[in-house]
C-alpha positions as MATLAB code, in Angstrom:
seq = 'MNNKTVVTHNGSFHADDVFSVAALKRLSSSFKLIRTRDFEIISKADIVVDVGGEYDPETDRFDHHQRGGAGERENGIPYSSFGLIWKKYGVEICNGSQIITNAVDAALVSKIDAVDCGYVDGVYNGVSLSQTIGMFNPTWQEDSHFDSCFNEAVDFASRILNRFIASAEGEINAKDIVAKAVEKANDPRVIVLEKFTPWKKMVHSLSDNALFVIYPSSNRWLIHTVPIELGSFEDRKPLPKQWAGLSETEIQNVTGIDDAMFCHNNLFIAGAASFESILKMASIALKT';
ca = [
      -3.819  -23.250   11.153;
      -3.257  -23.746   14.904;
      -0.493  -26.064   16.037;
       0.249  -26.738   12.166;
       4.136  -27.127   11.203;
       5.140  -24.624    8.628;
       8.188  -25.425    6.545;
       9.931  -23.245    4.175;
      13.726  -23.230    3.147;
      16.564  -22.297    5.599;
      19.875  -20.045    4.772;
      19.189  -16.747    2.701;
      15.694  -15.510    2.234;
      13.689  -13.398   -0.068;
      10.742  -10.817    0.468;
       8.097  -13.927   -0.715;
       9.165  -16.372    1.740;
       9.059  -13.650    4.467;
       5.992  -12.151    3.414;
       4.247  -15.582    3.364;
       5.038  -16.587    6.900;
       3.953  -12.996    7.733;
       0.763  -13.539    6.097;
       0.138  -16.928    7.902;
       0.832  -15.276   11.013;
      -2.441  -13.431   10.399;
      -4.245  -16.348   10.390;
      -2.617  -17.941   13.550;
       0.705  -17.248   15.540;
       0.677  -20.434   17.116;
       2.264  -22.781   14.275;
       5.609  -24.052   14.411;
       7.759  -22.614   11.676;
      10.721  -24.860   10.592;
      13.378  -23.620    8.239;
      14.834  -26.445    5.943;
      15.487  -28.135    2.812;
      15.183  -31.648    4.256;
      12.779  -33.392    2.021;
      11.794  -36.071    4.968;
      11.049  -33.062    7.177;
       9.255  -31.247    4.418;
       7.107  -34.105    3.300;
       5.666  -34.523    7.091;
       4.723  -30.658    7.232;
       1.357  -29.437    7.136;
       2.221  -26.191    5.240;
       5.020  -25.767    2.701;
       6.375  -22.545    1.622;
       8.820  -21.790   -1.415;
      10.480  -25.211   -1.167;
       9.720  -28.865   -1.924;
       9.022  -28.191   -5.981;
       5.724  -28.655   -5.694;
       2.451  -26.260   -5.705;
      -0.895  -27.913   -4.643;
      -3.102  -25.840   -2.763;
      -5.014  -28.739   -1.656;
      -2.323  -29.955    0.460;
      -0.955  -26.430    1.177;
       2.078  -26.826   -0.943;
       3.198  -23.360   -2.321;
       6.256  -23.748   -4.235;
       6.696  -21.966   -7.590;
      10.713  -23.241   -8.374;
       9.613  -26.300  -10.292;
       9.502  -26.477  -14.325;
       6.816  -24.363  -15.548;
       6.392  -22.498  -12.138;
       2.991  -22.084  -10.621;
       0.916  -20.044  -13.101;
       0.439  -16.262  -13.475;
      -2.063  -13.677  -12.999;
      -4.276  -12.460  -15.876;
      -1.782   -9.544  -16.203;
       1.437  -11.609  -16.481;
       2.981  -11.220  -13.376;
       3.920  -14.961  -12.132;
       3.104  -16.083   -8.860;
       5.839  -16.317   -6.111;
       5.022  -18.388   -2.942;
       3.829  -15.172   -1.270;
       1.230  -15.053   -4.206;
       0.108  -18.886   -4.135;
      -0.439  -18.056    0.072;
      -2.509  -15.239   -0.631;
      -4.325  -16.744   -3.887;
      -5.708  -19.570   -1.273;
      -6.016  -17.504    1.966;
      -5.910  -13.811    1.280;
      -9.737  -13.516    1.434;
      -9.623  -15.327    4.768;
      -6.542  -12.940    6.019;
      -8.745   -9.854    5.151;
     -11.915  -10.942    6.999;
     -13.878  -12.220    4.038;
     -13.269   -9.267    1.934;
     -12.547  -10.235   -1.677;
     -12.584   -6.483   -2.739;
      -9.542   -5.715   -0.188;
      -8.044   -9.020   -0.836;
      -7.741   -7.995   -4.629;
      -6.593   -4.301   -3.489;
      -3.528   -5.516   -1.450;
      -2.589   -8.135   -4.173;
      -2.694   -5.320   -6.744;
      -0.644   -3.070   -4.637;
       1.842   -5.609   -2.396;
       1.765   -8.971   -3.169;
       1.767   -9.096   -6.963;
       4.763   -6.691   -6.740;
       6.614   -8.698   -4.467;
       5.960  -11.351   -6.692;
       7.434   -9.779  -10.003;
      10.574   -8.814   -8.122;
      11.160  -12.479   -7.163;
      10.081  -14.221  -10.752;
      12.294  -11.488  -12.171;
       9.219  -10.339  -14.105;
      10.796   -7.135  -16.018;
       7.469   -5.004  -15.124;
       7.718   -5.394  -11.414;
      11.542   -4.254  -11.061;
      11.983   -0.573   -9.718;
      14.250    1.712  -10.131;
      15.668    2.633   -6.704;
      15.326    0.791   -3.376;
      12.586   -1.555   -3.463;
      10.325   -3.306   -0.546;
      11.926   -6.781   -1.632;
      15.558   -5.223   -1.485;
      14.751   -3.905    1.939;
      13.504   -7.437    3.053;
      16.521   -8.974    1.462;
      19.092   -6.650    3.495;
      17.694   -8.185    6.628;
      20.114  -11.465    5.584;
      23.279  -11.050    7.241;
      26.342   -9.927    5.742;
      29.458  -11.802    5.291;
      31.020   -9.874    8.000;
      28.484  -10.831   10.638;
      27.801  -13.738   12.725;
      24.139  -13.189   13.108;
      22.074  -16.593   12.604;
      19.885  -16.586    9.081;
      16.933  -18.104   11.413;
      17.188  -15.058   13.655;
      17.277  -12.615   10.743;
      14.539  -14.260    9.199;
      12.371  -13.900   12.505;
      13.155  -10.081   12.127;
      12.259   -9.553    8.579;
       8.878  -11.566    9.246;
       8.232   -9.006   12.036;
       9.027   -6.476    9.618;
       6.973   -7.829    6.850;
       4.054   -8.446    9.102;
       3.725   -4.546    9.975;
       3.979   -3.661    6.360;
       1.120   -6.198    5.311;
      -1.208   -5.109    8.175;
      -0.759   -1.283    7.280;
      -1.558   -2.443    3.372;
      -4.498   -4.133    4.557;
      -5.593   -1.347    6.699;
      -4.996    1.439    3.922;
      -6.935   -1.012    1.306;
      -9.955   -1.154    3.534;
      -9.662    2.774    4.503;
      -9.487    3.547    0.507;
     -12.671    1.332    0.069;
     -14.721    2.210    3.039;
     -14.129    5.781    1.795;
     -15.687    5.412   -1.643;
     -19.356    5.900   -0.449;
     -18.096    9.103    1.268;
     -16.293   10.914   -1.570;
     -18.894    9.823   -4.338;
     -21.387   11.591   -2.036;
     -19.439   14.720   -1.755;
     -19.069   14.780   -5.518;
     -22.841   14.396   -5.888;
     -23.695   17.280   -3.519;
     -21.257   19.826   -4.261;
     -22.259   23.102   -5.170;
     -19.500   23.667   -7.697;
     -18.494   20.778   -9.456;
     -14.948   22.079   -9.568;
     -14.892   22.130   -5.889;
     -15.379   18.921   -3.869;
     -16.320   19.485    0.098;
     -15.206   16.379    2.342;
     -16.295   16.704    5.924;
     -13.892   14.848    7.084;
     -10.668   13.447    5.542;
     -10.847   10.416    3.524;
      -8.884    9.100    0.698;
     -10.064   10.879   -2.119;
      -7.741   10.869   -5.389;
      -8.990    7.531   -7.186;
     -12.454    8.100   -6.284;
     -12.533   12.005   -7.328;
     -10.874   10.837  -10.779;
     -13.138    8.141  -11.512;
     -16.423   10.581  -10.922;
     -15.385   13.861  -11.940;
     -13.674   15.162  -14.794;
     -14.497   18.717  -13.446;
     -13.199   18.884  -10.061;
     -10.170   21.446   -9.811;
      -9.772   21.210   -5.955;
     -10.570   19.244   -2.841;
     -11.281   20.713    0.663;
     -11.051   18.666    3.786;
     -10.630   19.440    7.635;
      -7.150   18.556    9.276;
      -5.982   19.011   12.400;
      -8.236   22.142   13.601;
      -7.591   23.893   10.164;
      -9.034   23.164    6.668;
      -7.201   22.286    3.580;
      -7.524   22.907   -0.227;
      -5.872   20.426   -2.237;
      -5.531   20.346   -6.057;
      -6.581   17.434   -8.011;
      -3.589   16.009  -10.252;
      -4.179   15.490  -14.055;
      -3.704   11.688  -13.434;
      -3.286    9.388  -10.383;
       0.521    9.730   -9.430;
       1.341   12.852  -11.187;
       2.899   15.995   -9.887;
       0.617   18.014  -12.444;
      -2.175   19.282  -11.459;
      -5.617   20.130  -12.972;
      -5.225   23.554  -12.243;
      -2.534   24.815   -9.755;
      -3.264   27.312   -7.041;
      -2.368   31.152   -7.503;
       1.222   31.579   -8.430;
       1.510   34.722   -6.191;
       0.586   32.334   -3.211;
       3.603   30.114   -3.489;
       5.555   29.701   -0.145;
       3.524   32.449    1.590;
       2.654   31.615    5.255;
       0.916   33.379    7.890;
       1.023   37.711    7.329;
       2.364   37.243    4.093;
      -0.206   35.014    2.729;
      -3.431   36.734    4.714;
      -1.858   40.343    3.073;
      -1.932   38.673   -0.411;
      -5.226   36.826   -0.140;
      -7.115   39.444    2.086;
      -8.345   36.323    4.094;
      -7.265   36.836    8.031;
      -6.721   33.071    8.904;
      -5.032   32.274    5.840;
      -2.026   30.136    7.173;
       0.199   28.913    4.222;
       0.514   28.022    0.594;
       2.931   24.965   -0.510;
       5.736   26.333   -2.876;
       4.450   23.842   -5.347;
       1.199   25.139   -5.272;
      -0.818   22.018   -4.576;
      -2.138   22.601   -1.202;
      -3.150   25.728    1.077;
      -4.400   26.094    4.372;
      -6.885   28.328    6.718;
      -8.129   28.076    9.907;
     -11.954   28.039    9.078;
     -14.027   26.753    6.613;
     -15.624   30.013    5.229;
     -12.060   30.959    4.846;
     -10.711   28.097    2.768;
     -13.868   28.462    0.692;
     -12.876   32.321   -0.102;
      -9.323   30.887   -0.910;
     -10.999   28.153   -3.394;
     -13.082   30.880   -4.839;
     -10.023   32.966   -5.605;
      -8.149   29.987   -7.029;
     -11.057   29.568   -9.118;
     -10.647   32.969  -10.800;
      -6.956   33.160  -11.142;
];
């Protein structure tokens, strides 16, 4: 990748070409980037992204605008240039982990591809990441150059991509920790983590009985409800109604626990200063 020439189209840009360049930058920041539609320059490039009318991973041609596109995933989401780059280089970008590569594809890459290709299931209500990237383009009232705006968008996309990879890695590495906590729980309804790790997916996949998860956070202990399904705001069992919105003295008086600290008004999380006290709060919540 070092000292290679990467070409993408000039002018207005979208999330797929921006994220494609951001992904390649995780492999090397020393390549030369040219934004053009000049076919003579394109033909001499080492890597071509989102322009050129050709998809050939063997020669590093990653366009999807040609007749027939460049294929689609098993779930029907077509590949844009970002997905094609990820398909070839994703594992290398993710330090050899196919699991992390797949997780980032599901959470980020396929979503960018779907929006770029007009795939209905990938279009969101509200502001999407693809729209946000698009807003880096200069408006008709601005004198900014497209290339400099593109570079700003790539810097932004690089930070986003880095966080998606870190998040996927953290979630995958947390699986064993959460699985062991579920296995050794004294009460299968209350899962205790010795330190915070992403837990929702694993708890849902491993336990139908878990109602609360306990973990430390910033010199205190928290109890968190388990939602009925991932992404839902409805819980298998909410915290007691009489705790809603209380803090410090108020919740201490209601619970009878001297170091109880707070309970969210929506009854999904509460805290106490000590582990012993958060266990008492869990015991009360189970009986309510």
